[in-house]
Amino acid sequence: MSGLLGVRLLLLWGCACLWLSSSASGALVISRHNEAIQERRGAARSLQKRSTNEVMVEVYSVTVDCTVTSRFAHTVMTSKAFNKANSSQEIFFEVELPKTAFITNFSMEIEGQVYVGEVKEKEKAKKQYEKAVSSGQTAGLVKASGRKMEKFSVSVNIAAESNVTFVLTYEELLQRKLGRYELLTRVKPKTLVQDFQIVTNIYEPQGISYVDAHATFLSNELLPLVEKTVTDRKAHISFSPTMEQQRKCPGCDGTLIDGDFIVSYDVKREKNLGDIQIVNGYFVHFFAPELPKLPKNVVFVIDTSSSMRGRKMEQTREAMLAILQQVHEDDHFAIVRFDTVIETWKDSLTKATKENITEAMDYIRRLYSRGWTNINDAVLTAVNMLVKDRQMERLPERSADMIILLTDGMPSVGVSNIGKIQENVLTAIGGNMSLYCLGFGNDVDYSFLDVMSRQNKGLARRIFEASDAVAQLQGFYDEVASPLLLEVDMHYPDNAVDSLTTSHFSQLFNGTEIVVAGHLMDNDLDNFLVEVVGQGLEEDFRVQDQVSAADWDVFYPDEEYIFGDFTERLWAYLTIQQLLEKSKSGTPDEKANTTAKALDMSLQYSFVTPLTSMVVTKPETEDSTSSPLIADKLTEEQRQQAEKMGYNYIPAQSYPQHYQPAPTYFVDGDPHFMIELPDRGDALCFNINDKPGTIFNLVRDSNSGILVNGEIIGDKKTPPDGKINTYFWRFGIVHQTLGVRLEVSTEDISLFQDGKWVKLLWSDAASIKGSNVDLLVTKDRSLTVTLRDSVKFVILLHKVWKKHPYHRDYLGFYTLDSHLLSPGVHGLLGQFYHGINYEVADLHPGKVPEKPDATMYVKGQELNVTRGWQRDFRGDVKNGENVPCWFIHNNGTGLIDGHVTDYIVSGLFKSV
């Protein structure tokens, strides 16, 4: 065999999107032949650059088949490919799926042999995972993909002239939001496909009120290809363009299929009792009545601390102005702003008259950021306002009380222990109102907000820092703006059902739906009386009726099979989701019991959940060994950290239950040094200023033989303000033990290893895998350098307009996995890799109102520091993300060891 060509061929990108966020996290383990690794270790040790030009694999079939039965979706994704080459090819299968979906099966058919997955307890699958990690192999690839999905990819080495079929199956319960259910399939095949098909069949015995299908990539020519057939209780939607219809232009190989295919629908609602389906001994009850809305009393609690400055504050003001215009005239509202101090717009809630709304909007326009973050006192102030107004009978008796908290950071003043804050809020609210928490950006502790919300009849939602943040905030308010019922109880005969899912709900909002499922103790339905009670607008809501099983053969006489056990699997899915949520809070015994129940059910129903893993083992052969490949499902906290880091999350070897973000150290900009300390929720920063051409030592680890130096460059000429900016434009990286030498400039990348040079250009995407170092170039964006059994560096390229009169292209340098270096590591960045002890006190106004000064006690010295921001460009190379930090003046004097001149070296690969 001539060697692994390593063609990275994406067989399928697909997803069916659920609206409701989830923290599910499971692992998918696949074993594959180790040919590629054996070759790299054998005669073919020379570096191999992945080529994207030699595509010798034909993807001849991509299908997505989704069956929705009473809101429960069963999706099967299938991709088929043929290796036309005369040598083996590594083929990748990449899939995007909903955060809330549970994988139920993954299989591969290779050369006629089918390898089927088995769901096991996560701990029992860990040994295979550890074996791959300890041997230096990549055990899997996973990343958050947008806000509602995640993507995992697996690969297999396919022999010459052989076929491979990948099949992924997952299930999910569709959530009704804003009056509709939605399925979203993201398709990016990257190539023309002979058999391309998306098919969705919807079966709703309650009756379908409407179905809509559209796609972001549909042109006038493709639009007629979307076939939709709708009867009273069934809908069929399909999209299957031919290769010619997929073609972007005549004679070219590009495809038009690139984007989202969306199916949305709703059902008929003729009964206030809702719809109950009984199949095979299990029932599911859907409840979404049409009722007049209740007035609400809402306190908006808005974070205006220093970390909210800039775009976040602008978007918050814009969103609040739009939300205030939507507040109904029967509602009451209040505004609490908080930073170091707490400030209320008015002392009590106010009715939403036009005059009051106008006055409140003027107040919002004047909000600005300052100070620290006092979450505890802010929420308690809002609670006390609602309690007091209730006692004074200023609010309608039949109305919903709620608090909406918006924050972007961790508590940093007042009560800062999150457990104590949760305890204080739970005691103060006492079950009398709902708390909704909106976490803005990536610096919030989402689990803190999530638990605190769920403890108080609410939920948490992440608001992503993006151009549509205003729409995200408004969208959340729309979801909770119209309560219909409070304290809803769903009653079923005690002697007829058991294993009931949650049946009490604090509130029901317009456009949503309550779902309850359970097991029938016998098939005698003569006494199956269902009752729903709640608090409505003018009187208590109460409805009851006798229920009987519907005859599905009558509804769908021509269907031989419609996912017959859907009610049982829906019940299991819902039960596991609720058990996982309950396991986040409660006593240790309660957490252990709910976790054990969730694990048992996950195994029984073959669901990949946070507690299980799916293992697919391909048998070993005489000339190859098996090595596991893993794809993980991220928790919301892991997704948040992955987005902040800008890279894929790879789970730790020990499968930790609670992911602890690692510190990050980088230098970027002109040039700004940053030490991020997530365990403290803080960061330190300083600038280094010197003349262009100066070379600084950034990292020096004599024990491991690692050296990193950087050379600065200045502006093309002096700008009008007289200040010449300097940036790093060239880095030298040496690993003496491994014999690696790497030079990275704004122009190109040169690697010396095994006695020869390899040159790469920023203008090309490339991947090099060697025995001692791996390089991954993202075109015109970043270079990831992974040294064998050691640290990982990321270098970002900042491109400036070539005709800019002053500025030049420059580089940023980021260190990951710094804990793998020895305790003796040093350098401008390296000296901080193993932590730094400091304290900050005496906060006082600085020269700029939004940037207070303080006293820092560090290394036996007292330093005057300023609260400021530096930009982290990993997630957004163009604009970056503002990261709050304590700025140390005078080239970091007092924070760094010695003087900045001590770090100047004579050459890019010199240590002195």
CSV table of N, CA and C in Angstrom, one decimal, residues 34-104:
chain,number,residue,atom,x,y,z
A,34,ASN,N,-6.2,0.2,12.5
A,34,ASN,CA,-5.2,1.2,12.9
A,34,ASN,C,-4.1,1.4,11.8
A,35,GLU,N,-4.6,1.1,10.5
A,35,GLU,CA,-3.6,1.1,9.4
A,35,GLU,C,-2.9,2.5,9.3
A,36,ALA,N,-3.6,3.6,9.5
A,36,ALA,CA,-3.0,4.9,9.3
A,36,ALA,C,-1.9,5.1,10.3
A,37,ILE,N,-2.2,4.7,11.6
A,37,ILE,CA,-1.2,5.0,12.6
A,37,ILE,C,0.0,4.1,12.4
A,38,GLN,N,-0.3,2.8,12.0
A,38,GLN,CA,0.8,1.9,11.8
A,38,GLN,C,1.8,2.4,10.7
A,39,GLU,N,1.2,2.9,9.7
A,39,GLU,CA,2.0,3.4,8.6
A,39,GLU,C,2.8,4.6,9.0
A,40,ARG,N,2.2,5.5,9.8
A,40,ARG,CA,3.0,6.6,10.2
A,40,ARG,C,4.2,6.2,11.1
A,41,ARG,N,4.0,5.1,11.9
A,41,ARG,CA,5.1,4.6,12.7
A,41,ARG,C,6.1,3.8,12.0
A,42,GLY,N,5.7,3.3,10.8
A,42,GLY,CA,6.6,2.4,10.1
A,42,GLY,C,7.5,3.2,9.1
A,43,ALA,N,7.6,2.6,7.9
A,43,ALA,CA,8.5,3.2,6.9
A,43,ALA,C,8.0,4.6,6.5
A,44,ALA,N,6.7,4.8,6.5
A,44,ALA,CA,6.2,6.1,6.0
A,44,ALA,C,6.1,7.1,7.1
A,45,ARG,N,7.2,7.3,7.8
A,45,ARG,CA,7.3,8.3,8.9
A,45,ARG,C,7.3,9.7,8.4
A,46,SER,N,7.6,9.9,7.2
A,46,SER,CA,7.7,11.3,6.7
A,46,SER,C,6.4,12.0,6.8
A,47,LEU,N,6.4,13.3,7.0
A,47,LEU,CA,5.2,14.1,7.2
A,47,LEU,C,4.3,13.9,6.0
A,48,GLN,N,3.0,13.8,6.2
A,48,GLN,CA,2.0,13.7,5.1
A,48,GLN,C,1.1,14.8,5.2
A,49,LYS,N,1.0,15.6,4.2
A,49,LYS,CA,0.0,16.7,4.1
A,49,LYS,C,-1.3,16.2,3.5
A,50,ARG,N,-2.4,16.4,4.3
A,50,ARG,CA,-3.7,16.0,3.7
A,50,ARG,C,-4.0,16.9,2.5
A,51,SER,N,-4.4,16.2,1.5
A,51,SER,CA,-4.8,16.8,0.2
A,51,SER,C,-6.3,16.9,0.1
A,52,THR,N,-6.8,18.0,-0.3
A,52,THR,CA,-8.2,18.1,-0.5
A,52,THR,C,-8.5,18.1,-2.0
A,53,ASN,N,-7.5,17.8,-2.8
A,53,ASN,CA,-7.6,17.8,-4.3
A,53,ASN,C,-7.9,16.4,-4.8
A,54,GLU,N,-7.3,15.4,-4.2
A,54,GLU,CA,-7.4,14.0,-4.7
A,54,GLU,C,-8.6,13.3,-4.0
A,55,VAL,N,-9.8,13.6,-4.5
A,55,VAL,CA,-11.0,13.0,-4.0
A,55,VAL,C,-11.3,11.8,-4.8
A,56,MET,N,-11.0,10.6,-4.3
A,56,MET,CA,-11.3,9.4,-5.0
A,56,MET,C,-12.4,8.6,-4.4
A,57,VAL,N,-13.2,9.2,-3.6
A,57,VAL,CA,-14.3,8.5,-2.9
A,57,VAL,C,-15.6,9.1,-3.5
A,58,GLU,N,-16.5,8.3,-3.9
A,58,GLU,CA,-17.8,8.7,-4.4
A,58,GLU,C,-18.9,8.6,-3.4
A,59,VAL,N,-19.5,9.7,-3.0
A,59,VAL,CA,-20.6,9.6,-2.1
A,59,VAL,C,-21.9,9.5,-3.0
A,60,TYR,N,-22.5,8.3,-3.0
A,60,TYR,CA,-23.6,8.1,-3.9
A,60,TYR,C,-24.9,8.1,-3.3
A,61,SER,N,-25.0,8.2,-1.9
A,61,SER,CA,-26.3,8.3,-1.3
A,61,SER,C,-26.2,9.0,0.0
A,62,VAL,N,-27.1,10.0,0.2
A,62,VAL,CA,-27.3,10.7,1.5
A,62,VAL,C,-28.8,10.8,1.7
A,63,THR,N,-29.3,10.2,2.8
A,63,THR,CA,-30.7,10.3,3.1
A,63,THR,C,-30.9,10.6,4.5
A,64,VAL,N,-32.0,11.4,4.8
A,64,VAL,CA,-32.5,11.7,6.1
A,64,VAL,C,-33.9,11.3,6.2
A,65,ASP,N,-34.3,10.4,7.0
A,65,ASP,CA,-35.6,9.9,7.1
A,65,ASP,C,-36.1,10.1,8.5
A,66,CYS,N,-37.1,11.0,8.7
A,66,CYS,CA,-37.7,11.3,10.0
A,66,CYS,C,-39.1,11.0,10.1
A,67,THR,N,-39.5,10.2,11.1
A,67,THR,CA,-40.9,9.9,11.4
A,67,THR,C,-41.3,10.6,12.7
A,68,VAL,N,-42.3,11.4,12.6
A,68,VAL,CA,-42.8,12.1,13.8
A,68,VAL,C,-44.1,11.5,14.2
A,69,THR,N,-44.3,10.9,15.3
A,69,THR,CA,-45.5,10.3,15.8
A,69,THR,C,-45.9,11.0,17.1
A,70,SER,N,-47.0,11.7,17.0
A,70,SER,CA,-47.4,12.5,18.2
A,70,SER,C,-46.3,13.2,18.9
A,71,ARG,N,-45.6,14.0,18.1
A,71,ARG,CA,-44.5,14.9,18.6
A,71,ARG,C,-43.2,14.1,18.8
A,72,PHE,N,-43.2,12.8,18.8
A,72,PHE,CA,-41.9,12.1,19.1
A,72,PHE,C,-41.3,11.7,17.8
A,73,ALA,N,-40.1,12.3,17.6
A,73,ALA,CA,-39.4,12.2,16.3
A,73,ALA,C,-38.3,11.1,16.4
A,74,HIS,N,-38.3,10.3,15.4
A,74,HIS,CA,-37.4,9.1,15.2
A,74,HIS,C,-36.6,9.4,13.9
A,75,THR,N,-35.3,9.7,14.0
A,75,THR,CA,-34.6,10.2,12.8
A,75,THR,C,-33.5,9.2,12.5
A,76,VAL,N,-33.4,8.8,11.2
A,76,VAL,CA,-32.4,7.9,10.7
A,76,VAL,C,-31.6,8.6,9.6
A,77,MET,N,-30.3,8.8,9.8
A,77,MET,CA,-29.4,9.4,8.8
A,77,MET,C,-28.5,8.3,8.2
A,78,THR,N,-28.5,8.2,6.9
A,78,THR,CA,-27.7,7.2,6.2
A,78,THR,C,-26.9,7.8,5.1
A,79,SER,N,-25.6,7.4,5.1
A,79,SER,CA,-24.7,7.9,4.0
A,79,SER,C,-23.9,6.7,3.5
A,80,LYS,N,-23.8,6.6,2.2
A,80,LYS,CA,-23.1,5.5,1.5
A,80,LYS,C,-22.1,6.1,0.6
A,81,ALA,N,-20.9,5.4,0.6
A,81,ALA,CA,-19.8,5.9,-0.2
A,81,ALA,C,-19.0,4.7,-0.8
A,82,PHE,N,-18.3,4.9,-1.9
A,82,PHE,CA,-17.5,3.9,-2.6
A,82,PHE,C,-16.1,4.5,-2.8
A,83,ASN,N,-15.1,3.7,-2.4
A,83,ASN,CA,-13.7,4.1,-2.6
A,83,ASN,C,-13.3,3.6,-4.0
A,84,LYS,N,-13.1,4.6,-4.9
A,84,LYS,CA,-12.7,4.3,-6.2
A,84,LYS,C,-11.2,4.1,-6.4
A,85,ALA,N,-10.5,4.5,-5.4
A,85,ALA,CA,-9.0,4.5,-5.5
A,85,ALA,C,-8.4,3.1,-5.5
A,86,ASN,N,-7.2,3.0,-5.8
A,86,ASN,CA,-6.5,1.7,-5.7
A,86,ASN,C,-5.7,1.5,-4.4
A,87,SER,N,-6.0,2.4,-3.5
A,87,SER,CA,-5.4,2.4,-2.1
A,87,SER,C,-6.5,2.7,-1.1
A,88,SER,N,-6.2,2.5,0.1
A,88,SER,CA,-7.2,2.8,1.2
A,88,SER,C,-7.4,4.3,1.3
A,89,GLN,N,-8.6,4.6,1.8
A,89,GLN,CA,-9.0,6.0,2.0
A,89,GLN,C,-9.6,6.2,3.4
A,90,GLU,N,-9.3,7.2,4.1
A,90,GLU,CA,-9.9,7.5,5.4
A,90,GLU,C,-11.1,8.4,5.2
A,91,ILE,N,-12.3,7.9,5.5
A,91,ILE,CA,-13.5,8.6,5.2
A,91,ILE,C,-14.1,9.0,6.5
A,92,PHE,N,-14.6,10.3,6.6
A,92,PHE,CA,-15.1,10.9,7.8
A,92,PHE,C,-16.7,11.0,7.6
A,93,PHE,N,-17.3,10.7,8.7
A,93,PHE,CA,-18.8,10.8,8.7
A,93,PHE,C,-19.1,11.9,9.8
A,94,GLU,N,-19.6,13.0,9.3
A,94,GLU,CA,-19.9,14.1,10.2
A,94,GLU,C,-21.4,14.4,10.3
A,95,VAL,N,-21.9,14.6,11.5
A,95,VAL,CA,-23.3,14.8,11.7
A,95,VAL,C,-23.6,15.9,12.7
A,96,GLU,N,-24.6,16.7,12.4
A,96,GLU,CA,-25.1,17.7,13.3
A,96,GLU,C,-26.4,17.2,13.8
A,97,LEU,N,-26.6,17.2,15.2
A,97,LEU,CA,-27.8,16.7,15.7
A,97,LEU,C,-28.2,17.6,16.9
A,98,PRO,N,-29.4,17.5,17.3
A,98,PRO,CA,-29.9,18.4,18.4
A,98,PRO,C,-29.2,18.2,19.7
A,99,LYS,N,-29.1,19.2,20.5
A,99,LYS,CA,-28.5,19.1,21.8
A,99,LYS,C,-29.4,18.1,22.7
A,100,THR,N,-30.7,18.1,22.5
A,100,THR,CA,-31.6,17.4,23.3
A,100,THR,C,-31.9,16.0,22.8
A,101,ALA,N,-31.3,15.6,21.7
A,101,ALA,CA,-31.6,14.3,21.1
A,101,ALA,C,-30.8,13.2,21.8
A,102,PHE,N,-31.3,12.0,21.9
A,102,PHE,CA,-30.6,10.9,22.5
A,102,PHE,C,-30.3,10.0,21.3
A,103,ILE,N,-29.0,9.7,21.1
A,103,ILE,CA,-28.6,8.7,20.1
A,103,ILE,C,-29.0,7.3,20.6
A,104,THR,N,-29.6,6.6,19.7
A,104,THR,CA,-30.0,5.2,20.0
A,104,THR,C,-29.3,4.1,19.3
